[in-house]
PDB file of C-alpha atoms in Angstrom:
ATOM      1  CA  UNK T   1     131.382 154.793 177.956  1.00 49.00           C
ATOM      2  CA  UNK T   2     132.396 158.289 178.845  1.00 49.00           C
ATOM      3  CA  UNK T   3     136.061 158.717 180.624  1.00 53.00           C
ATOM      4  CA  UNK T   4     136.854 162.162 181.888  1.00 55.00           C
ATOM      5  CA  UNK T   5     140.221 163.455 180.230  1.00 51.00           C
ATOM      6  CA  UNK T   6     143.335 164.227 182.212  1.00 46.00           C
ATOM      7  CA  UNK T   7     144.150 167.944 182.664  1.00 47.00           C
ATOM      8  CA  UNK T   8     146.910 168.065 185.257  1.00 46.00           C
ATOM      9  CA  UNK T   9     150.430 167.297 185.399  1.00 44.00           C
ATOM     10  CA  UNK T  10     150.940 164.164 186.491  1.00 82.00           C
ATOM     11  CA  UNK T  11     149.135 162.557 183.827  1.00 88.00           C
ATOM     12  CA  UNK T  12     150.358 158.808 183.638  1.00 91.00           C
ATOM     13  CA  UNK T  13     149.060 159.143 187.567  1.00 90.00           C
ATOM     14  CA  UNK T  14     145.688 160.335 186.443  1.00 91.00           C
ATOM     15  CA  UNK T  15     145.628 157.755 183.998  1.00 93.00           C
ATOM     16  CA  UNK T  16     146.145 155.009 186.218  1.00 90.00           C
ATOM     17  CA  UNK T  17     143.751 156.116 188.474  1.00 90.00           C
ATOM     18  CA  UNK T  18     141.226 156.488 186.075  1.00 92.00           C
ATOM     19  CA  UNK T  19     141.510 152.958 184.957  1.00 92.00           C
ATOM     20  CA  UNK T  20     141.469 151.670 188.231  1.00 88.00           C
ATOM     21  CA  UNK T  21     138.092 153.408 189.016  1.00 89.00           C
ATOM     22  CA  UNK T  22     136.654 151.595 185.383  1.00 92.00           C
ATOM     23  CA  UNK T  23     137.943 148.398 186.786  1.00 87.00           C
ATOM     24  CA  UNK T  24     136.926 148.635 190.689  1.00 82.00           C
ATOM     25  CA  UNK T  25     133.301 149.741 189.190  1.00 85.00           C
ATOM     26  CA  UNK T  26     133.236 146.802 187.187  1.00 82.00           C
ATOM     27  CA  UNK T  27     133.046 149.048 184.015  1.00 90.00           C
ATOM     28  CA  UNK T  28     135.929 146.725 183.103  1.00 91.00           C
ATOM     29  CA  UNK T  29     135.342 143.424 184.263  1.00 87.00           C
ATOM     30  CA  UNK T  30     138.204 140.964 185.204  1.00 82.00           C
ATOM     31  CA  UNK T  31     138.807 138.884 181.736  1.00 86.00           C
ATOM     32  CA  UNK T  32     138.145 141.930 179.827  1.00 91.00           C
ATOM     33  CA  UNK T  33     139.959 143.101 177.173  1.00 94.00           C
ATOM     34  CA  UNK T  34     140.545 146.485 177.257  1.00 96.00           C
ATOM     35  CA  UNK T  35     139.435 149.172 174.244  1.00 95.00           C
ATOM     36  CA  UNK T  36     143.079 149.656 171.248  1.00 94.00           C
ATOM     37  CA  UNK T  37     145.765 151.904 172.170  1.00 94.00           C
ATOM     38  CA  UNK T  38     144.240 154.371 170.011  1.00 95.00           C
ATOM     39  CA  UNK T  39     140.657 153.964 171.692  1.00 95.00           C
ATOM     40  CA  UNK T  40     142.479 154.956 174.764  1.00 95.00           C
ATOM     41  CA  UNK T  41     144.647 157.693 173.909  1.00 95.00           C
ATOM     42  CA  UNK T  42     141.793 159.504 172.247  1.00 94.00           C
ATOM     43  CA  UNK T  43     139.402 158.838 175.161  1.00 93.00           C
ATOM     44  CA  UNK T  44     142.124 160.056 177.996  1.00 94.00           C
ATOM     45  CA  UNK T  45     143.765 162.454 175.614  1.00 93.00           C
ATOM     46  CA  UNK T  46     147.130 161.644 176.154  1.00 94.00           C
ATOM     47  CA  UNK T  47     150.507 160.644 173.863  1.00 94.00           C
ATOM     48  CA  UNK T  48     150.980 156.871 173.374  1.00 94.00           C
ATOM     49  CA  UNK T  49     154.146 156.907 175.414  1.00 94.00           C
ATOM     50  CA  UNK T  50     151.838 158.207 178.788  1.00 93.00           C
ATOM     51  CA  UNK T  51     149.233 155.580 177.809  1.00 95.00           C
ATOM     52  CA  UNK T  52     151.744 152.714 177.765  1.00 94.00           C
ATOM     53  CA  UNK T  53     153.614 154.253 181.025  1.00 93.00           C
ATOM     54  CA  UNK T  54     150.370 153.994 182.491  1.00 93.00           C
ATOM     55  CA  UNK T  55     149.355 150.517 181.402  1.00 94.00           C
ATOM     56  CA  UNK T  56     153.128 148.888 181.838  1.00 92.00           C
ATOM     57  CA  UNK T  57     152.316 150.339 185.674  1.00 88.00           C
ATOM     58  CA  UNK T  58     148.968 148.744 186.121  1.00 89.00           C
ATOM     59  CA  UNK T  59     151.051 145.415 184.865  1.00 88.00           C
ATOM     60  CA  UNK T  60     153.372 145.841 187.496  1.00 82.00           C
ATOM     61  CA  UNK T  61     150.634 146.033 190.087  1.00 79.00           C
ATOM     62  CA  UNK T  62     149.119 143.053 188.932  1.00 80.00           C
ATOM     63  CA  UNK T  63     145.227 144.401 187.206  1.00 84.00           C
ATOM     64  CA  UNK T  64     146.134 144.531 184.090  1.00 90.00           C
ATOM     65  CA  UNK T  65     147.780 141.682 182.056  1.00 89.00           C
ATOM     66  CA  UNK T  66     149.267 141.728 178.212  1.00 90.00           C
ATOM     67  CA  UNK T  67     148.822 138.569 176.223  1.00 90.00           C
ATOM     68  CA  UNK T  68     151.107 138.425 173.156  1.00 86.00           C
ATOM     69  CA  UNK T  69     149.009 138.666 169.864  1.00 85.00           C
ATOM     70  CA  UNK T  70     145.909 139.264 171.886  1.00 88.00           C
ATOM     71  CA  UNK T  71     145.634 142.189 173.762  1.00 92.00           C
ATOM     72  CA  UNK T  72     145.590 143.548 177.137  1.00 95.00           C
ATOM     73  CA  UNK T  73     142.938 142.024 180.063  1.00 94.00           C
ATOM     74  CA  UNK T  74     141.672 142.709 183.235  1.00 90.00           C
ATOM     75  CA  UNK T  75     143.350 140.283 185.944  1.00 83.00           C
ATOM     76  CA  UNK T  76     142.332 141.513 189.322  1.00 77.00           C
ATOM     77  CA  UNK T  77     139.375 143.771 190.582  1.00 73.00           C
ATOM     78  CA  UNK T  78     142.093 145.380 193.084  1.00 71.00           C
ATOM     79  CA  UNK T  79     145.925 146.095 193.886  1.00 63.00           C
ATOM     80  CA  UNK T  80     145.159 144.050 197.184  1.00 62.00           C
ATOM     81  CA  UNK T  81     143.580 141.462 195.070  1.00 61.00           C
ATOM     82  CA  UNK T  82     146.631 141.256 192.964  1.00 62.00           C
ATOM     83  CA  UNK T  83     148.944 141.329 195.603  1.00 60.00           C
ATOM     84  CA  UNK T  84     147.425 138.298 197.656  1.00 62.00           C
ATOM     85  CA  UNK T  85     147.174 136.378 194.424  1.00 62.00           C
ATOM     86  CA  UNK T  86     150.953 137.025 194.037  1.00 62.00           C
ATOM     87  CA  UNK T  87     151.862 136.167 197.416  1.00 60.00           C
ATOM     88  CA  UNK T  88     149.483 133.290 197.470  1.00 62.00           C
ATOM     89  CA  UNK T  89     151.507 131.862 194.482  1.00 60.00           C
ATOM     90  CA  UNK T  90     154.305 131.691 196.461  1.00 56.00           C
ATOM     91  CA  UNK T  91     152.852 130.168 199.341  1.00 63.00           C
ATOM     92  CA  UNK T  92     152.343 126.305 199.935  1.00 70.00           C
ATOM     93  CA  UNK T  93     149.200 124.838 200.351  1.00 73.00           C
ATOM     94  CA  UNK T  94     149.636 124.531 204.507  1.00 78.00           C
ATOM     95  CA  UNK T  95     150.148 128.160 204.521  1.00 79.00           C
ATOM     96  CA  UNK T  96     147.130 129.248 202.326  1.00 77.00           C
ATOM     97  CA  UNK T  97     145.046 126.398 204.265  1.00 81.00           C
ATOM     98  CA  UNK T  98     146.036 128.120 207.519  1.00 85.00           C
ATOM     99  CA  UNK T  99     144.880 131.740 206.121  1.00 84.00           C
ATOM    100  CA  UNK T 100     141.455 130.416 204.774  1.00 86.00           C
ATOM    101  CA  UNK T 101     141.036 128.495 208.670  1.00 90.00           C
ATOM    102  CA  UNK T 102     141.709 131.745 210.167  1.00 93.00           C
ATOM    103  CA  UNK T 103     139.186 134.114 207.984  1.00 93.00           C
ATOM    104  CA  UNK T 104     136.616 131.641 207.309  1.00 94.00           C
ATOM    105  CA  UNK T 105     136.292 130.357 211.151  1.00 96.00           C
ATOM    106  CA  UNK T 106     136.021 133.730 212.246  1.00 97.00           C
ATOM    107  CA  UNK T 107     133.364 134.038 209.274  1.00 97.00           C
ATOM    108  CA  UNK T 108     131.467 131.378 210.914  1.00 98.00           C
ATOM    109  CA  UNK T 109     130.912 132.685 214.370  1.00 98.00           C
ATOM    110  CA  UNK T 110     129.894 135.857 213.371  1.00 98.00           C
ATOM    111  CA  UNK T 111     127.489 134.671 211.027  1.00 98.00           C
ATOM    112  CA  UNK T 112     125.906 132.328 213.291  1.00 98.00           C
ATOM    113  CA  UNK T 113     125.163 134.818 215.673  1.00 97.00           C
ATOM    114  CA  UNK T 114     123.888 137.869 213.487  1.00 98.00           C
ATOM    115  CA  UNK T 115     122.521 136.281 210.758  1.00 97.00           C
ATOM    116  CA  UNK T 116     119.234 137.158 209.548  1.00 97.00           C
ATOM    117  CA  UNK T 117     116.347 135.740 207.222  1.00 97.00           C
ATOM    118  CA  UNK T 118     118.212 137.317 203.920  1.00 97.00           C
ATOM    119  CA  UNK T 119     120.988 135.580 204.871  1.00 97.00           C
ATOM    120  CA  UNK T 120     119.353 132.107 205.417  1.00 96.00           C
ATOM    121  CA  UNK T 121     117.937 132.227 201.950  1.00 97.00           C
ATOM    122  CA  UNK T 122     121.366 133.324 200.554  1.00 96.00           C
ATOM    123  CA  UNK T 123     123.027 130.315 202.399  1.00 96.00           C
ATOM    124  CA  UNK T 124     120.241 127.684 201.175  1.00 96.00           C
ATOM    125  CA  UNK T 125     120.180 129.176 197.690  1.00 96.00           C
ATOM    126  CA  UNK T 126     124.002 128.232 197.829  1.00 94.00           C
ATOM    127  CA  UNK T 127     124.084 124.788 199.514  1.00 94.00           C
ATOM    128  CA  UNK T 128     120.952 123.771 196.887  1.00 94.00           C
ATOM    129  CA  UNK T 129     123.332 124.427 194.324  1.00 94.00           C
ATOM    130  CA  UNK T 130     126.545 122.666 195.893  1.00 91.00           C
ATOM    131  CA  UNK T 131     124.308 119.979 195.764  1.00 91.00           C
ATOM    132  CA  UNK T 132     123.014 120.013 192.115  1.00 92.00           C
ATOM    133  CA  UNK T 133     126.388 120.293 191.248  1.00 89.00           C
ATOM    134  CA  UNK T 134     127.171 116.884 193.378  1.00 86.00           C
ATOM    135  CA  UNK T 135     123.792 114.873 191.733  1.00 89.00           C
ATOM    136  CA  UNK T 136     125.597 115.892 188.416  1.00 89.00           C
ATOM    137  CA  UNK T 137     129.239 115.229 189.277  1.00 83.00           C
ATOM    138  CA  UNK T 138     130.438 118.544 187.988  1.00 86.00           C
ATOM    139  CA  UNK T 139     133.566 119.288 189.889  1.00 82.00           C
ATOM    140  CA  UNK T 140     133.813 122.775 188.430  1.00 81.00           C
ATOM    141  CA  UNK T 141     130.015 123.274 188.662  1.00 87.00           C
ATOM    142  CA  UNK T 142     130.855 122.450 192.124  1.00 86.00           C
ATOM    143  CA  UNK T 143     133.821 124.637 192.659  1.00 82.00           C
ATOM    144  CA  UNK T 144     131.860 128.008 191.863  1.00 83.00           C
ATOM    145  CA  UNK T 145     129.264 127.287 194.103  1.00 89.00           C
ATOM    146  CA  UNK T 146     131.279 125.960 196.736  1.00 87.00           C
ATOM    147  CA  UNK T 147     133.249 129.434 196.803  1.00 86.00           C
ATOM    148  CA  UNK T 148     129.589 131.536 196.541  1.00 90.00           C
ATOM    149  CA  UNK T 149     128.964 129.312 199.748  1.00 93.00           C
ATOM    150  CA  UNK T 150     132.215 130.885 201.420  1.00 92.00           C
ATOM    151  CA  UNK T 151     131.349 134.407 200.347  1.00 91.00           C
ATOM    152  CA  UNK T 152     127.764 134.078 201.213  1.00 96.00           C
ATOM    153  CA  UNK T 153     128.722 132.986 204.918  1.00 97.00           C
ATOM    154  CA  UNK T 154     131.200 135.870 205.318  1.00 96.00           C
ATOM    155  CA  UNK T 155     128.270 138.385 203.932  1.00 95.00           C
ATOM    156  CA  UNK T 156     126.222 136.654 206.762  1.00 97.00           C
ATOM    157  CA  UNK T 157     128.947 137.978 208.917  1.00 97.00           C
ATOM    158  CA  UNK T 158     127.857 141.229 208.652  1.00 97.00           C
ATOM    159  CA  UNK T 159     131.918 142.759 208.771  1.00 96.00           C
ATOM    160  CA  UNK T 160     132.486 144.756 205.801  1.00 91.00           C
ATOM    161  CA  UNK T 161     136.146 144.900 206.689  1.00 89.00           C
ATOM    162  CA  UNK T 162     136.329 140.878 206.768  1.00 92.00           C
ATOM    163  CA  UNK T 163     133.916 140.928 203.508  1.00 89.00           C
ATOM    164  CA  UNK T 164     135.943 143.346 202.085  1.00 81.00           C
ATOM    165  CA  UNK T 165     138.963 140.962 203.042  1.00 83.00           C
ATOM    166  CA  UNK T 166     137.770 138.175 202.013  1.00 86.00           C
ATOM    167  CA  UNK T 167     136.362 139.396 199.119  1.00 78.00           C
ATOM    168  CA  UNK T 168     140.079 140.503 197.671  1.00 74.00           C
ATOM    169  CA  UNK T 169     141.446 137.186 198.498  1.00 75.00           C
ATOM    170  CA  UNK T 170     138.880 134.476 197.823  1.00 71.00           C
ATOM    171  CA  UNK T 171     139.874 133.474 194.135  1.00 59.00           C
ATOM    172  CA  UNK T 172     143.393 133.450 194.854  1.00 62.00           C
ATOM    173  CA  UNK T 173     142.806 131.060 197.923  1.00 63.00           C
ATOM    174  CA  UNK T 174     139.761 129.184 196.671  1.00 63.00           C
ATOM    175  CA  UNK T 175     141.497 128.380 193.361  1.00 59.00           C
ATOM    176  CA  UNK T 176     144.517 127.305 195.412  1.00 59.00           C
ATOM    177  CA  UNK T 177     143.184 124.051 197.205  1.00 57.00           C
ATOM    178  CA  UNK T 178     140.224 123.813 194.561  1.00 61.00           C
ATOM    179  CA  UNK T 179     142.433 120.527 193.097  1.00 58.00           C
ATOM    180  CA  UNK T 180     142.247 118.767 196.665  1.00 57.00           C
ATOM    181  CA  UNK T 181     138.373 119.479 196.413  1.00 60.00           C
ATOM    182  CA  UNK T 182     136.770 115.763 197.599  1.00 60.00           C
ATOM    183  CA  UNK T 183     132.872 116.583 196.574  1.00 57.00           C
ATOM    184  CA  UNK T 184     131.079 114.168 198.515  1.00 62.00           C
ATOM    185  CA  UNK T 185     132.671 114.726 202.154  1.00 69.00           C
ATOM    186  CA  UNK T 186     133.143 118.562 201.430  1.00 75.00           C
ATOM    187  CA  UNK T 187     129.099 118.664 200.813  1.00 81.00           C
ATOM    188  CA  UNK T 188     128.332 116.729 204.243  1.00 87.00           C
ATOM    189  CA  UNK T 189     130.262 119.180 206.184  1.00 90.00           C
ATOM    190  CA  UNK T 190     129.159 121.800 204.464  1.00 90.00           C
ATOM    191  CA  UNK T 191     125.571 120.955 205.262  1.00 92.00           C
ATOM    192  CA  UNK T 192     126.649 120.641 208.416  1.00 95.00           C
ATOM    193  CA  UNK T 193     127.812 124.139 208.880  1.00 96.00           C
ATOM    194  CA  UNK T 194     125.192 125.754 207.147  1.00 95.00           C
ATOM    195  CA  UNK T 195     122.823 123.911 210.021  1.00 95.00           C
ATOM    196  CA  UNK T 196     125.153 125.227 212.771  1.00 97.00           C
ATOM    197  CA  UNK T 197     124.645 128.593 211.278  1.00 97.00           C
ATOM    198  CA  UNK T 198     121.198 128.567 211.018  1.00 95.00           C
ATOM    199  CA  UNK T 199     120.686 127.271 214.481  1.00 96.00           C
ATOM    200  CA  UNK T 200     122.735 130.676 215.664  1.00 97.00           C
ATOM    201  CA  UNK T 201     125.567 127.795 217.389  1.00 97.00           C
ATOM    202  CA  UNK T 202     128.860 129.470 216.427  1.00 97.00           C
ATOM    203  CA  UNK T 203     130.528 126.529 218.398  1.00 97.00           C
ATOM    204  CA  UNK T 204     129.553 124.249 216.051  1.00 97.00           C
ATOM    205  CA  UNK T 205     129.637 126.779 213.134  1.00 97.00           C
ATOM    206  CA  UNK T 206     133.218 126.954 213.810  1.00 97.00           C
ATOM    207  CA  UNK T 207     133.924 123.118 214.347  1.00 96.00           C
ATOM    208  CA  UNK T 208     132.741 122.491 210.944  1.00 95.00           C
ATOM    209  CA  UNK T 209     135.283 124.719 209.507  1.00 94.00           C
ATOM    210  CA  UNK T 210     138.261 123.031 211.423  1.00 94.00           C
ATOM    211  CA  UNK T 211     136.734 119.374 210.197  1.00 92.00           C
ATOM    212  CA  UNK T 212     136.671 120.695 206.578  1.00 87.00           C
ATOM    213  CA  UNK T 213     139.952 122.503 206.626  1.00 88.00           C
ATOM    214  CA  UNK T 214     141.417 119.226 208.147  1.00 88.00           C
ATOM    215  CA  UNK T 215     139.933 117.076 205.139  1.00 82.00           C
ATOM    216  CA  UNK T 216     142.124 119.290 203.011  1.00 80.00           C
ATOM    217  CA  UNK T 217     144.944 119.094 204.897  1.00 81.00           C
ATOM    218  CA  UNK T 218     145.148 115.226 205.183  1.00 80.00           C
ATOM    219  CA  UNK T 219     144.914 115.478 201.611  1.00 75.00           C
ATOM    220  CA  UNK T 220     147.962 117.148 201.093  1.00 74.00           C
ATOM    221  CA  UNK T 221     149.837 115.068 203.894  1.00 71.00           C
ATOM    222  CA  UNK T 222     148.877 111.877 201.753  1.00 70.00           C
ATOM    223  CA  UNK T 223     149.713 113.283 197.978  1.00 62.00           C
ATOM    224  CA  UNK T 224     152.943 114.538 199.752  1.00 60.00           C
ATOM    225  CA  UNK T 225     153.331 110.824 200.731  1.00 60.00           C
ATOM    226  CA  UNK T 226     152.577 109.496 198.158  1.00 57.00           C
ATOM    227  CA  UNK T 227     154.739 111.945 196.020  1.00 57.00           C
ATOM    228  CA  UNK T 228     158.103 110.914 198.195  1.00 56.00           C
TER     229      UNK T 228
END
């Protein structure tokens, strides 16, 4: 892999944005471990003190991540990635439930008014293996595909800004509420919005959204219950 070397001043800048390009290109996906120190400084051709400026700042904004003994990994594909993940973090489960309601109705609309035949065979790809994962009672199996379902809808959207969007924050919110994930109802309403979609009947595109946001919210209502 061949990285350009710096050549102006501000070098710990160039740096940076030199990794960020290997990671936003996927050259460095997230869960990576990134190439020694020594790799680096030879590849860049810069001091060890610029490398590790550089690095300590890509910490900071949240794509990079050190892991004592083992290295230094990818975390996020973006800065705007990172940052939602960080806010999200902070958030309760209400407040992430009333972001995902607000993107993925939205989602919903759109797709089922511009969708086209790509898009249909995207969506049943997706909901054929939401429900392999269900005949086989993998949860996590499940999980994946349920959040390829999300993304799929929001490509069928055909906003790059909202895929973009969406895109950034998905994993952060997905992973979020993944623990309240109830298989069985999540995969009849799911079916049910997938039919709404491919009908082109954003009403009911968009109903199925509220009912399945509402499943998760009951769920926290009753563990908070339960909890107190």
């Amino acid at each position: 892999m061949e990285i350009s070397k710096t050549s102006r001043l501000s070098l710990v800048e160039q740096v940076v944005t030199q990794i960020e390009s290997l990671i936003q290109s996927d050259k460095w996906p997230v869960g990576t471990r990134i190439p020694p120190e020594l790799d680096l400084m030879k590849q860049f051709d810069v001091s060890r003190n610029t490398l590790r400026e550089a690095i300590r700042a890509l910490v900071h904004a949240g794509l990079l991540q050190t892991r004592q003994g083992s290295g230094t990994y990818v975390s996020s594909s973006s800065v705007l990635g990172a940052a939602f993940y960080r806010h999200i973090k902070k958030s309760n489960l209400l407040e992430t439930l009333e972001v995902r309601y607000a993107l993925e109705r939205e989602a919903a609309r759109l797709a089922a008014e511009r969708r086209n035949d790509e898009d249909l065979k995207a969506l049943k790809a997706c909901l054929d293996e939401c429900e392999a994962a269900l005949q086989n009672e993998d949860r996590k199996r499940y999980a994946e595909a349920d959040i390829k379902l999300h993304k799929t809808i929001v490509q069928a959207a055909h906003n790059n800004m909202l895929s973009d969007l969406y895109e950034h924050m998905t994993e952060a919110l997905c992973a979020s509420v993944h623990n309240l994930l109830e298989i069985t109802p999540a995969i009849r309403i799911h079916t049910q919005l997938a039919a709404a979609i491919i009908g082109q009947k954003p009403d009911q595109a968009m109903e199925a959204v509220n009912q399945y946001i509402t499943v998760f919210k009951d769920t926290i209502h009753m563990e908070d219950e339960h909890e107190n």
